[in-house]
Tab-separated table of C-alpha atoms in Angstrom:
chain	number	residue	atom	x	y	z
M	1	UNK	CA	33.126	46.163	-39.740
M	2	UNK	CA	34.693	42.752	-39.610
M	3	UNK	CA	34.025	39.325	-41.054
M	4	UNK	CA	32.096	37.393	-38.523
M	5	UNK	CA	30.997	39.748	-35.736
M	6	UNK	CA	30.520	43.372	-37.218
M	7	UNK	CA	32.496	43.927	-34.413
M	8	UNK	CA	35.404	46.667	-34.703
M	9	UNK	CA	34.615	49.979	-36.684
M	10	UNK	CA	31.461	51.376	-34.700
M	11	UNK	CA	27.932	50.607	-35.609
M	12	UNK	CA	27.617	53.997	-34.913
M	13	UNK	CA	29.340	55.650	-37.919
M	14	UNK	CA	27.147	53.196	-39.875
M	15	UNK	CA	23.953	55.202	-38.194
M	16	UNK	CA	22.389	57.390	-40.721
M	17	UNK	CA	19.585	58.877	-38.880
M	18	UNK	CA	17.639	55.931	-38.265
M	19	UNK	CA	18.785	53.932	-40.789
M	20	UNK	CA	21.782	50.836	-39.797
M	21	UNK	CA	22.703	49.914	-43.001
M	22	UNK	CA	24.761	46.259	-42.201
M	23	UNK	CA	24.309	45.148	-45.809
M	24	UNK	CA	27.412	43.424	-47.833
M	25	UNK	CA	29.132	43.072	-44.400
M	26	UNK	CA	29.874	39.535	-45.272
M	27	UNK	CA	28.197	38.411	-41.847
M	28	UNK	CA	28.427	35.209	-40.522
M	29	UNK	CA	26.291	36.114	-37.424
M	30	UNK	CA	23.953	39.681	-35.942
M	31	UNK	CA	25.645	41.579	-33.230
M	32	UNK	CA	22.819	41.795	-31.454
M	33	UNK	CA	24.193	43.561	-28.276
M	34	UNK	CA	25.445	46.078	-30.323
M	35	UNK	CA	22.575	46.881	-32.003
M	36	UNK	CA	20.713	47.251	-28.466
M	37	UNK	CA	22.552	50.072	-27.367
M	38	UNK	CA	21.468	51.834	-30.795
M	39	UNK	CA	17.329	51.891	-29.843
M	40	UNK	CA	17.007	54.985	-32.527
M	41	UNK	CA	18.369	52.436	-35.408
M	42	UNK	CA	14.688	51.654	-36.230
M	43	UNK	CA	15.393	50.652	-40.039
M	44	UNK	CA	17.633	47.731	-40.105
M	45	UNK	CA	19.139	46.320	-43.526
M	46	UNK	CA	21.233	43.335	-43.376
M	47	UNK	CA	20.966	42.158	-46.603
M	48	UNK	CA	23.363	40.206	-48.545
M	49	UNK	CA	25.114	38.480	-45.976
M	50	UNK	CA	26.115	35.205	-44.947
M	51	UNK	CA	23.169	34.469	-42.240
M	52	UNK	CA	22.249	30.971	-41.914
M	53	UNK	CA	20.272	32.039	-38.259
M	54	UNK	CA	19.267	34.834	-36.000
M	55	UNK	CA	20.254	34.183	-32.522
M	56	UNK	CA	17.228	34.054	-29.984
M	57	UNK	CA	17.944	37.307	-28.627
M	58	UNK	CA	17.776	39.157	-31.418
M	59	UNK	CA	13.805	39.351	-31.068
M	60	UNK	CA	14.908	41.711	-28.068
M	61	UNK	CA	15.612	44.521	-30.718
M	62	UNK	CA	11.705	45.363	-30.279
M	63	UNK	CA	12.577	49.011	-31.740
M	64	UNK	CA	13.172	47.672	-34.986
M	65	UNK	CA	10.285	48.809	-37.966
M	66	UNK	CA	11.941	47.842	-40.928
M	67	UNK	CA	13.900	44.668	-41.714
M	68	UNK	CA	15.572	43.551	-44.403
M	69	UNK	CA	16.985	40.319	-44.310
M	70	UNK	CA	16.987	39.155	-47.782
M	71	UNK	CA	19.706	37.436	-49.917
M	72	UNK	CA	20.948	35.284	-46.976
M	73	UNK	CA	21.128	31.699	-46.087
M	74	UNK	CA	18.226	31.758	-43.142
M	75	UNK	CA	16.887	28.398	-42.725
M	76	UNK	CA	14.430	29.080	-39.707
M	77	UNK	CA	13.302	31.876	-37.634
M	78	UNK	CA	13.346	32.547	-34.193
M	79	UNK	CA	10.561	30.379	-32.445
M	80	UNK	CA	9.768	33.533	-30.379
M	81	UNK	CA	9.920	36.435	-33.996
M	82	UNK	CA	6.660	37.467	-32.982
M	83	UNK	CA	8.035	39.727	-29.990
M	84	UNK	CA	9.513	41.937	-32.945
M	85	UNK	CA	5.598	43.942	-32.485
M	86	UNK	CA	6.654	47.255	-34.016
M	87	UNK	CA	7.552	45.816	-36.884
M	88	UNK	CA	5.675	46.991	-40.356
M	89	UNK	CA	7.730	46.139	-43.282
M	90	UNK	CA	9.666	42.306	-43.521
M	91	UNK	CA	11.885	41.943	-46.648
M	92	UNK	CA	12.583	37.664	-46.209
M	93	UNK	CA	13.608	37.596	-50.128
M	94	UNK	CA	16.049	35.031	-51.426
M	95	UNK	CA	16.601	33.130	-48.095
M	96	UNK	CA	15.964	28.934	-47.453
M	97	UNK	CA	13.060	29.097	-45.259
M	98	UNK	CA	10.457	26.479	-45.668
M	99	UNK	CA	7.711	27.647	-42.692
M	100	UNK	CA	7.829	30.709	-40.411
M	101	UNK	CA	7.353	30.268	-36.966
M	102	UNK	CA	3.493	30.467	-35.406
M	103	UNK	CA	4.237	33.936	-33.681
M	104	UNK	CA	4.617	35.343	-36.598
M	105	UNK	CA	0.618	35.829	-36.118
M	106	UNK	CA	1.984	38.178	-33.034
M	107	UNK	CA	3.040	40.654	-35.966
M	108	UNK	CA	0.031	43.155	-35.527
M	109	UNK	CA	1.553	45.721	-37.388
M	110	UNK	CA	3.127	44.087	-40.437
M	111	UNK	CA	2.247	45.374	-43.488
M	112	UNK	CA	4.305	45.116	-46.308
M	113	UNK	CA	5.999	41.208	-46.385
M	114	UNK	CA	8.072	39.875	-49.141
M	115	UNK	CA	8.921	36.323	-49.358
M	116	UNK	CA	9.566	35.441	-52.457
M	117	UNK	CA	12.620	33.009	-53.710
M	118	UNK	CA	12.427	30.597	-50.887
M	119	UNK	CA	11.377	26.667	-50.790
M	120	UNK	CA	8.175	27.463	-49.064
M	121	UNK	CA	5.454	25.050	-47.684
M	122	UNK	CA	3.026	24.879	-50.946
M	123	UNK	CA	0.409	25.770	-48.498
M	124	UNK	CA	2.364	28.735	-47.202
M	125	UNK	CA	3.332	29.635	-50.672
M	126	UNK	CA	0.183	29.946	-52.225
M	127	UNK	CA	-1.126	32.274	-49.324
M	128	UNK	CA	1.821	34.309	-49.417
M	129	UNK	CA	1.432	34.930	-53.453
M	130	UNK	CA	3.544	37.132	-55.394
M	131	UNK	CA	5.424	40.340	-54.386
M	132	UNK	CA	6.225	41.960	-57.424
M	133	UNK	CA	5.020	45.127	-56.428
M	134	UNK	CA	3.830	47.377	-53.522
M	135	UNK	CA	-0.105	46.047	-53.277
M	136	UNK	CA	1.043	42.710	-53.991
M	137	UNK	CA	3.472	42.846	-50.855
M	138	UNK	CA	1.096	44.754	-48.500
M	139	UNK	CA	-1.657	41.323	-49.335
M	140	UNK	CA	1.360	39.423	-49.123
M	141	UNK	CA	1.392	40.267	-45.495
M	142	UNK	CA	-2.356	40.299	-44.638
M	143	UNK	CA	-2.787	36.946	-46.022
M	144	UNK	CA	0.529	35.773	-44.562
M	145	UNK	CA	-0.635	37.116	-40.815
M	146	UNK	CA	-4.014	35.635	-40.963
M	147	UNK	CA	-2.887	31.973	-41.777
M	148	UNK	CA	-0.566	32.278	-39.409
M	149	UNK	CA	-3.113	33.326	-36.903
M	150	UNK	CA	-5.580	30.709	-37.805
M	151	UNK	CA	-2.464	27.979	-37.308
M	152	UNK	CA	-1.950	29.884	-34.196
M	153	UNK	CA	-5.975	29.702	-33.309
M	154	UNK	CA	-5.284	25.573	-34.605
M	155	UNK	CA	-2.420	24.692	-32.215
M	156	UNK	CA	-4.199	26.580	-29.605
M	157	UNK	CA	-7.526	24.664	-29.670
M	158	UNK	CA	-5.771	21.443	-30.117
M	159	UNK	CA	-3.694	22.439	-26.654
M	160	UNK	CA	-6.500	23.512	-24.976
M	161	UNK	CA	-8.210	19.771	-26.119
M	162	UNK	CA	-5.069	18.573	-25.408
M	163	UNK	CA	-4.894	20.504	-21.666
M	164	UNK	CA	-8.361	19.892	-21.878
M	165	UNK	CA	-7.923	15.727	-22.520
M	166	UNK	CA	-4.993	15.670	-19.203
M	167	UNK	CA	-7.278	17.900	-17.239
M	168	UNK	CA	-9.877	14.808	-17.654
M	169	UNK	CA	-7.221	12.791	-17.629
M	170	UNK	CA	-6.025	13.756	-14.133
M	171	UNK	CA	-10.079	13.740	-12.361
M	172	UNK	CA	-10.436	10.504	-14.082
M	173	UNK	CA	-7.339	9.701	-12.286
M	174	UNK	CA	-8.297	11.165	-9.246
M	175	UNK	CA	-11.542	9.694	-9.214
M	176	UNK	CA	-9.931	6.485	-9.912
M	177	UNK	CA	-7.910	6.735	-6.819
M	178	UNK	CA	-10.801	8.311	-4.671
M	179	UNK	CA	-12.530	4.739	-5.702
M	180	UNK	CA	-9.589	3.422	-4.570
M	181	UNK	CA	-9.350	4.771	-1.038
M	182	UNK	CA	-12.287	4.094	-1.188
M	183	UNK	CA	-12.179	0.434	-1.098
M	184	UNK	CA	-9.236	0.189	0.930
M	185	UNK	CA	-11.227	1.987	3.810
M	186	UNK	CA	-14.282	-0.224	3.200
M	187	UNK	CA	-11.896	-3.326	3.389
M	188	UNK	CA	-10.338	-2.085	6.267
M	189	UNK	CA	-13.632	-1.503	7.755
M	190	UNK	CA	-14.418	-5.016	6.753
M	191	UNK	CA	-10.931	-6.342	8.383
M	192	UNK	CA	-11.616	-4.747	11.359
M	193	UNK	CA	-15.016	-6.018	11.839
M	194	UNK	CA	-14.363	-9.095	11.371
M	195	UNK	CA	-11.370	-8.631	13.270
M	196	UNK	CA	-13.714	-7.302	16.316
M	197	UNK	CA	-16.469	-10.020	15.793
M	198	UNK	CA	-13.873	-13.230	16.045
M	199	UNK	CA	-12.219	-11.074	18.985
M	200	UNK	CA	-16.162	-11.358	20.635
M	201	UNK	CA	-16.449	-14.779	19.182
M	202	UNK	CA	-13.306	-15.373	21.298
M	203	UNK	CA	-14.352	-13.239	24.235
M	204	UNK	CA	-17.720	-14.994	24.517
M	205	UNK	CA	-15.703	-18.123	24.464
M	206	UNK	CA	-13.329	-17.477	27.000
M	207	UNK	CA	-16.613	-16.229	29.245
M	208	UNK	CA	-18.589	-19.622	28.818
M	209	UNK	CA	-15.521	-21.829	29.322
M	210	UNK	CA	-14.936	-19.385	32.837
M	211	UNK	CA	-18.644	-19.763	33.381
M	212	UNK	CA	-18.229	-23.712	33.390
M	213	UNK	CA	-15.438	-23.960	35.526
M	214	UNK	CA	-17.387	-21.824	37.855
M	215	UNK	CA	-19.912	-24.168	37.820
M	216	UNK	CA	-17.759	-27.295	38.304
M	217	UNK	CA	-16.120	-25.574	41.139
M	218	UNK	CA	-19.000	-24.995	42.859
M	219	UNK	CA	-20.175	-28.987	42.052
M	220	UNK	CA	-17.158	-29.897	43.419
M	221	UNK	CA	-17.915	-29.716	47.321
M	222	UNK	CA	-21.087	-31.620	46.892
M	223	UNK	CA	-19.124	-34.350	45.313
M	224	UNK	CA	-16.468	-34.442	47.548
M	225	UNK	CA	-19.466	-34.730	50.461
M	226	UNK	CA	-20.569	-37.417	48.703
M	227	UNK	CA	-18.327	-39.812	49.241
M	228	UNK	CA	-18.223	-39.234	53.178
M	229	UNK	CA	-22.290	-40.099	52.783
M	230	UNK	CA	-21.566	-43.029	51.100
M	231	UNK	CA	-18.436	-43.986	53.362
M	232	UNK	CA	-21.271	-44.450	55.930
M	233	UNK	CA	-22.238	-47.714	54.057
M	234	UNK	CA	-18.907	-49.249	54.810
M	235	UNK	CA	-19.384	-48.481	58.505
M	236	UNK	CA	-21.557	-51.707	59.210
M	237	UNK	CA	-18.813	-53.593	58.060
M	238	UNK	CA	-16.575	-52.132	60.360
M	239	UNK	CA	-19.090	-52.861	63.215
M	240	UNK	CA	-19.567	-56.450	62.000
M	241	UNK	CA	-15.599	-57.022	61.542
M	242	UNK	CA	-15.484	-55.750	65.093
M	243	UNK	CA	-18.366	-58.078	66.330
M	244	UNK	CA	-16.482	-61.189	64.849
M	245	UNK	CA	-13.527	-60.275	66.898
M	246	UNK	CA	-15.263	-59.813	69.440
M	247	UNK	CA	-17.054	-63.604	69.225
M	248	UNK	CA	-13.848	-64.757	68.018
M	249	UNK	CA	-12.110	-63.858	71.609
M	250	UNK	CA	-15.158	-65.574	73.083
M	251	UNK	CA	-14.606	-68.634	71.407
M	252	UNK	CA	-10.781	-68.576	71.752
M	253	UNK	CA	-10.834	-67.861	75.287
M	254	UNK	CA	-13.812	-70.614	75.498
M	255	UNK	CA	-10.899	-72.764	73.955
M	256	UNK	CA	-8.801	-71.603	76.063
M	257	UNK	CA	-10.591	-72.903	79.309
M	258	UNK	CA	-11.410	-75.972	77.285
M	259	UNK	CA	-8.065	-76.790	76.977
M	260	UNK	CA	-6.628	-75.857	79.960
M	261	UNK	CA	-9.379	-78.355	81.762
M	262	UNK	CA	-8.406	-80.841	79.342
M	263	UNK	CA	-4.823	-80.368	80.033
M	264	UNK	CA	-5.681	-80.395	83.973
M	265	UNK	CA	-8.037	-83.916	83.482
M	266	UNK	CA	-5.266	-85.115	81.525
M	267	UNK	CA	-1.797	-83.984	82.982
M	268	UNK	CA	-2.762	-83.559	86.760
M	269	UNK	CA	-4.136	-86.303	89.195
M	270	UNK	CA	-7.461	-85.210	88.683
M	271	UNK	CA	-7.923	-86.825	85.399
M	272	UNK	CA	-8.697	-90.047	87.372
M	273	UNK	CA	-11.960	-88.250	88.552
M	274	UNK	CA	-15.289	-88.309	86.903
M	275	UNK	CA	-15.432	-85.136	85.689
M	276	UNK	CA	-12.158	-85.206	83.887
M	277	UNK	CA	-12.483	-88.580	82.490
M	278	UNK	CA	-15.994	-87.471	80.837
M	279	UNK	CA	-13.863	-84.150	79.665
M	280	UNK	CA	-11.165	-86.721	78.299
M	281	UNK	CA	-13.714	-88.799	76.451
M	282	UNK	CA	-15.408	-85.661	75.017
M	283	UNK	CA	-12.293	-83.965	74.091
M	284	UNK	CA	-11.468	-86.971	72.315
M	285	UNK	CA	-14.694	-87.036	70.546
M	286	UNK	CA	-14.387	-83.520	69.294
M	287	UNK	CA	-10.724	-84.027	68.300
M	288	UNK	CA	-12.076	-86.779	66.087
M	289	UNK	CA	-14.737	-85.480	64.380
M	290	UNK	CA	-12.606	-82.166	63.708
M	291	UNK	CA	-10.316	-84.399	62.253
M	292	UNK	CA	-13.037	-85.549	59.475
M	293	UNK	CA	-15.000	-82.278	59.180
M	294	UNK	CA	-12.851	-80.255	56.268
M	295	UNK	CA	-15.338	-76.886	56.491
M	296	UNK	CA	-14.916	-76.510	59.661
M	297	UNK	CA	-11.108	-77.250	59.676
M	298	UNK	CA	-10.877	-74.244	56.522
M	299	UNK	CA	-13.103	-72.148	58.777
M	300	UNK	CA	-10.620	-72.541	62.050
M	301	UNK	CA	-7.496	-72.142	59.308
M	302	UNK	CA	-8.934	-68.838	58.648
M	303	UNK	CA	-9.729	-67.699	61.931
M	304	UNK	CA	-6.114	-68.586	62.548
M	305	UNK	CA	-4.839	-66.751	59.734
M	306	UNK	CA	-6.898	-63.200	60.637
């Protein structure tokens, strides 16, 4: 086999029954798909090789049993190692791993674990205890497998709090936002009543101010009779204006046939007769005492001017 793969002389010729023996291959990486299409290789031993990691996939090899992976340079584990189920005996010897991964609970069937001669967690090193021998491995394992599985029971309880806390969380929220709605509806409800009560407010408005035109319409005709009643008033007026013509025409024409007898008594022959030279003297008479009576004279002016 090559450096770096374990690709080129068969894994096959490697195959002793069910035994892969891969150790001293100076490794640099696990040829995983390789070792897939061997299912009957169910004791593994890649010891004593350069491994600093296991690829993710190789927790696909479920057919595995026995593993031996020490004296390498494996800092971690595969998050997912505990899909390796079939898996009894674990040789981890002589690597740099400091935890192991909380599937490692998923190992029902481990029973023999060695993982001595690596910077372990002091907590994880003092449950894993020696393995300096056969018992000492097999409690190595049983103690290993039940931390784990208490961590495992841990982080579970602590999600489920945690699932538990956003589960709360999220009705909180919801109830939050129900409270919400809500209040929008109820001031929506409020907006649109008040909306509907100034729109009546208006409404009732708009119906008085009709209702009062309605009425001054109908006042209207009364007071537009009115003032043809009280034009009636005026109508005596009329009557007496007409009535002072009237006894203004008398008088005129009066004046008239005063003044044409004067002018006859004084322009004809006849004003040598005694009738016309009493009419003379009269005339005279009035002319001079019109002359000295001012009212009067205003009075005539007036008559003149209408």
């Amino acid at each position: 086999m090559s450096r770096g793969g374990g690709k080129g002389q068969g894994l096959k010729d490697k195959l002793d029954g069910n035994e892969l023996d891969l150790s001293l291959c100076d490794l640099n990486e696990v040829p995983v798909r390789e070792l897939a299409a061997l299912p009957k290789a169910t004791v593994l031993d890649l010891s004593c090789n350069n491994l600093i990691s296991l690829p993710s996939d190789f927790c696909s090899l479920m057919h595995l049993v026995k593993l031996d992976l020490s004296k390498n340079r494996l800092q971690q584990l595969p998050l997912d190692f505990g899909r390796l189920v079939n898996l009894q005996h674990l040789d981890l010897l002589n690597n740099r791993l400091v935890t192991l991964p909380v599937s490692f609970a998923q190992l029902k069937n481990l029973k023999w674990l060695d993982l001595k001669d690596n910077p372990l967690d002091p907590v994880l090193a003092k449950v894993a205890g020696d393995c300096l021998d056969e018992k000492q491995c097999k409690q190595a394992a049983v103690r290993v497998l039940q931390h784990m599985k208490a961590i495992q029971s841990e982080q579970d309880r602590q999600r489920q709090q945690k699932l538990q806390a956003e589960r709360e969380m999220e009705k909180k929220r919801e109830a939050e936002q129900r409270a919400k709605e809500a209040q929008e509806r109820e001031l929506r409800k409020r907006e649109k009543a008040e909306e509907k009560e100034r729109r009546r407010r208006e409404y009732d408005a708009q119906k008085a101010a009709k209702q009062e035109m309605e009425k001054k319409t109908k006042k209207e005709p009364v007071q537009t009779r009115k003032p043809a009643s009280s034009s009636r008033p005026p109508q005596p007026s009329r009557h007496r204006h007409s009535w002072s013509r009237s006894v203004l025409r008398v008088v005129l024409f009066m004046l008239f046939c005063i003044l044409c007898t004067v002018a006859a008594c004084k322009l004809t022959e006849l004003q040598h007769q005694p009738l016309c030279v009493s009419v003379n003297t009269l005339f005279e008479d009035v002319v001079a005492a019109l002359q000295n009576h001012k009212t009067l004279q205003n009075l005539l002016q007036q008559n003149s001017q209408r």
